mmCIF file of C-alpha atoms in Angstrom:
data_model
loop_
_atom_site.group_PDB
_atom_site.id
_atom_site.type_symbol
_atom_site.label_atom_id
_atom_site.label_comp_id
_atom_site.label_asym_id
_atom_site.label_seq_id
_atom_site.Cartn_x
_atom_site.Cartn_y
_atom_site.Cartn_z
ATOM 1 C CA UNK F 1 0.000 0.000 0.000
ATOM 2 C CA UNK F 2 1.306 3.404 -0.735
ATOM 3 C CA UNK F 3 -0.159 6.502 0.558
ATOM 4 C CA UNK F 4 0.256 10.021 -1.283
ATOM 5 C CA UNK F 5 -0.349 13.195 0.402
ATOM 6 C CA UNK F 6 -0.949 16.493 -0.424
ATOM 7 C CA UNK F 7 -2.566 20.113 0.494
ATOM 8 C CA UNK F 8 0.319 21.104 2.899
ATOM 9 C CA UNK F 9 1.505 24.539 2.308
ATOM 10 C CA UNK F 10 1.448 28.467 4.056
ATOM 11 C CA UNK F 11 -1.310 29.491 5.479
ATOM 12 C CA UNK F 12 -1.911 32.392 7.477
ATOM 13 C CA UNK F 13 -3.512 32.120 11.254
ATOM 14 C CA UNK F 14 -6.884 31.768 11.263
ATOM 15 C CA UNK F 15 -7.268 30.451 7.922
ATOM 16 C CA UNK F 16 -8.232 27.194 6.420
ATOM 17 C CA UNK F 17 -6.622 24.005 4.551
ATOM 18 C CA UNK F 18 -7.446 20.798 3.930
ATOM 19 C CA UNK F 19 -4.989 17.826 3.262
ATOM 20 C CA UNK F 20 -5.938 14.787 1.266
ATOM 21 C CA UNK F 21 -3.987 11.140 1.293
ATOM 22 C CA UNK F 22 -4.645 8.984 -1.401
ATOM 23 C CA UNK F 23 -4.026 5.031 -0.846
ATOM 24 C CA UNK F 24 -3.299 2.992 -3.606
ATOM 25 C CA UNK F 25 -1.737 -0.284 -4.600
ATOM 26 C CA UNK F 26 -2.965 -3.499 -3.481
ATOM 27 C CA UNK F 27 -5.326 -3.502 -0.730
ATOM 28 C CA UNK F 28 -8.336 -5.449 0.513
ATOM 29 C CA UNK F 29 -9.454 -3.271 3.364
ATOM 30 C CA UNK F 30 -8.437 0.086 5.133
ATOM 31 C CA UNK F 31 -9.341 -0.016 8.670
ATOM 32 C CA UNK F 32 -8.064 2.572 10.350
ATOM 33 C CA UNK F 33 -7.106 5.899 8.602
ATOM 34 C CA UNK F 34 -5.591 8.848 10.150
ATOM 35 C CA UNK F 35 -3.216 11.387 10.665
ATOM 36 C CA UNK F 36 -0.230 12.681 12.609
ATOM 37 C CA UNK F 37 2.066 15.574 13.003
ATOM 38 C CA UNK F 38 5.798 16.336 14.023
ATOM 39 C CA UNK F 39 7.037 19.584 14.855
ATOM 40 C CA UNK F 40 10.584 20.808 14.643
ATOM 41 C CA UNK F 41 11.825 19.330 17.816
ATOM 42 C CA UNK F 42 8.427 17.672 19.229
ATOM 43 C CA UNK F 43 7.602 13.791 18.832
ATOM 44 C CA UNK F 44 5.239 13.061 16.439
ATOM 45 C CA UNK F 45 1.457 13.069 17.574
ATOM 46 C CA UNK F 46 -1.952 11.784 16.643
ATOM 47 C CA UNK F 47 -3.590 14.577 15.348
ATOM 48 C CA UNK F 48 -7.377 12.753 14.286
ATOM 49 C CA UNK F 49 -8.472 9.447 13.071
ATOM 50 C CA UNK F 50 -10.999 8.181 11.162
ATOM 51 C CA UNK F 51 -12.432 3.883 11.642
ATOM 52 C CA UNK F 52 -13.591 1.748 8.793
ATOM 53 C CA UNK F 53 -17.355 2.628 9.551
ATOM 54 C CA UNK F 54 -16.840 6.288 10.062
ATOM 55 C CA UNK F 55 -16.078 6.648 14.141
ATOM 56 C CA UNK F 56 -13.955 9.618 14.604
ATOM 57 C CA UNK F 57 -11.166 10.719 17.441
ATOM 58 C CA UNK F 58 -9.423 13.949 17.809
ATOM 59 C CA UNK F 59 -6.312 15.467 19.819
ATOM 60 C CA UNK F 60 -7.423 17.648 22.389
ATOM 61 C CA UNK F 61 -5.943 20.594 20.440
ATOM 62 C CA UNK F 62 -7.670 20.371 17.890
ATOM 63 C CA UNK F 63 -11.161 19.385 18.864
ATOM 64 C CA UNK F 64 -13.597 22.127 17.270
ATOM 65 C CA UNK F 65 -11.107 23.380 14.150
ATOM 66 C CA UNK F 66 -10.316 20.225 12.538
ATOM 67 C CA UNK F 67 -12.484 17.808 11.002
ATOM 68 C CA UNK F 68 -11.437 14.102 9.739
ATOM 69 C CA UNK F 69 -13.164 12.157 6.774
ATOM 70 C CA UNK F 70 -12.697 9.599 4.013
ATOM 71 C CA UNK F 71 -13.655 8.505 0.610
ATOM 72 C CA UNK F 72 -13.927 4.671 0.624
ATOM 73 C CA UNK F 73 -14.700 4.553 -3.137
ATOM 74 C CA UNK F 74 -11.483 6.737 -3.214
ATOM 75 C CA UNK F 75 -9.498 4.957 -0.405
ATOM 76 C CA UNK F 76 -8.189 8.647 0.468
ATOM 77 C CA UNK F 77 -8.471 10.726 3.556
ATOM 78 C CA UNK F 78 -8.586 14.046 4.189
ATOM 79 C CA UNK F 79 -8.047 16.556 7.177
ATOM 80 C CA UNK F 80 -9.984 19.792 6.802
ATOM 81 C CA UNK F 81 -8.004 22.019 8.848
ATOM 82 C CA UNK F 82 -9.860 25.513 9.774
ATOM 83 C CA UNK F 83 -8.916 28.237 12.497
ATOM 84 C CA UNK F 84 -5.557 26.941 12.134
ATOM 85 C CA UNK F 85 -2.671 28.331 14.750
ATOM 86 C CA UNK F 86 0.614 28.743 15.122
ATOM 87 C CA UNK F 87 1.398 25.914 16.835
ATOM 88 C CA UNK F 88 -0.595 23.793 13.968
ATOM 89 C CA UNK F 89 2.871 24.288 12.304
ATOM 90 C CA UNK F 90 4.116 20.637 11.417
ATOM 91 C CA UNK F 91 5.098 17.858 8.821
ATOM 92 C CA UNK F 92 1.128 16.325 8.947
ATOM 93 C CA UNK F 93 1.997 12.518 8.044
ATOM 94 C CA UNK F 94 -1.425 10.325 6.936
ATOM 95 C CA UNK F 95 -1.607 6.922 8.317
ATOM 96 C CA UNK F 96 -3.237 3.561 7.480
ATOM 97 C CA UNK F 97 -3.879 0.577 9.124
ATOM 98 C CA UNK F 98 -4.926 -2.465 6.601
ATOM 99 C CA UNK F 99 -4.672 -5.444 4.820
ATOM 100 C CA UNK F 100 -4.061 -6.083 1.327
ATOM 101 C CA UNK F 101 -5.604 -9.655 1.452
ATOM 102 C CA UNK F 102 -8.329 -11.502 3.016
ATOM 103 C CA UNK F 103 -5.864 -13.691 4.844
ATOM 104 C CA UNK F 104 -3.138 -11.274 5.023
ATOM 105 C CA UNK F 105 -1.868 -9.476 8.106
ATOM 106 C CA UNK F 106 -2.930 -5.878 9.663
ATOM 107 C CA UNK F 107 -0.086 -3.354 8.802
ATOM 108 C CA UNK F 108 0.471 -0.060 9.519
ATOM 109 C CA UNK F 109 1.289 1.956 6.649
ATOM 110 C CA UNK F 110 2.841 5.733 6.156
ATOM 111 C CA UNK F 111 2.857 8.438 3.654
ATOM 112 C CA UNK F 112 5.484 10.539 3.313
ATOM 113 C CA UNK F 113 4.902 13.850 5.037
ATOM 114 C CA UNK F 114 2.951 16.974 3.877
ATOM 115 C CA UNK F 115 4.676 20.467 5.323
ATOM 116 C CA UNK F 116 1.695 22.871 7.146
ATOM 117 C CA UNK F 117 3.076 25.928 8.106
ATOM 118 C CA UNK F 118 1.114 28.698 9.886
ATOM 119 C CA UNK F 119 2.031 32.360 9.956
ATOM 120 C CA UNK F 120 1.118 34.629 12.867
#
């Protein structure tokens, strides 16, 4: 499975962007889908994920402003990010959990990093 994001970019405080990651390759079923951050010298955090029938879970920080969904028909993600801050600033990484077969394993699966950065 490999994942593709995009939408990262400069955005001003207060504004809006959304990020999309797109899974392709083989795969039978994407459980989990969801995404992370890392800031410059911070470990990398959940920032919001998304179940297979639609459940959703956010980081405390961003409960209210940001808003998880997916496209099954798509297999892609998205993160619409609004009132964004500061401290939103961060490589945003999407994340899947899934198997490519009916008898294969679960794996966890990582896209490469999409660069948010928020001007004050």
């Amino acid at each position: 499975v490999q994942l593709q994001a995009s939408g990262g970019g400069l955005v001003q405080s207060g504004g809006s962007l959304r990020l999309s990651c797109a899974a392709s390759g083989s795969i039978f079923r994407l459980n989990f889908m969801g995404w992370y951050r890392q800031a410059p010298g911070k470990q990398r955090e959940l920032v919001a994920v998304i179940t297979g029938t639609s459940s959703t879970n956010y980081a405390d920080s961003v409960k209210g402003r940001f808003t998880i969904s997916r496209d099954n028909a798509k297999n892609t993600v998205y993160l619409q990010m609004n009132s964004v801050k500061p401290e939103d600033t961060a490589v945003y990484y999407c994340n899947v959990v899934g198997q490519t077969s009916y008898y294969g394993p679960i794996s966890d699966y990582w896209g490469q990093g999409t660069l948010v950065t928020v001007s004050s």
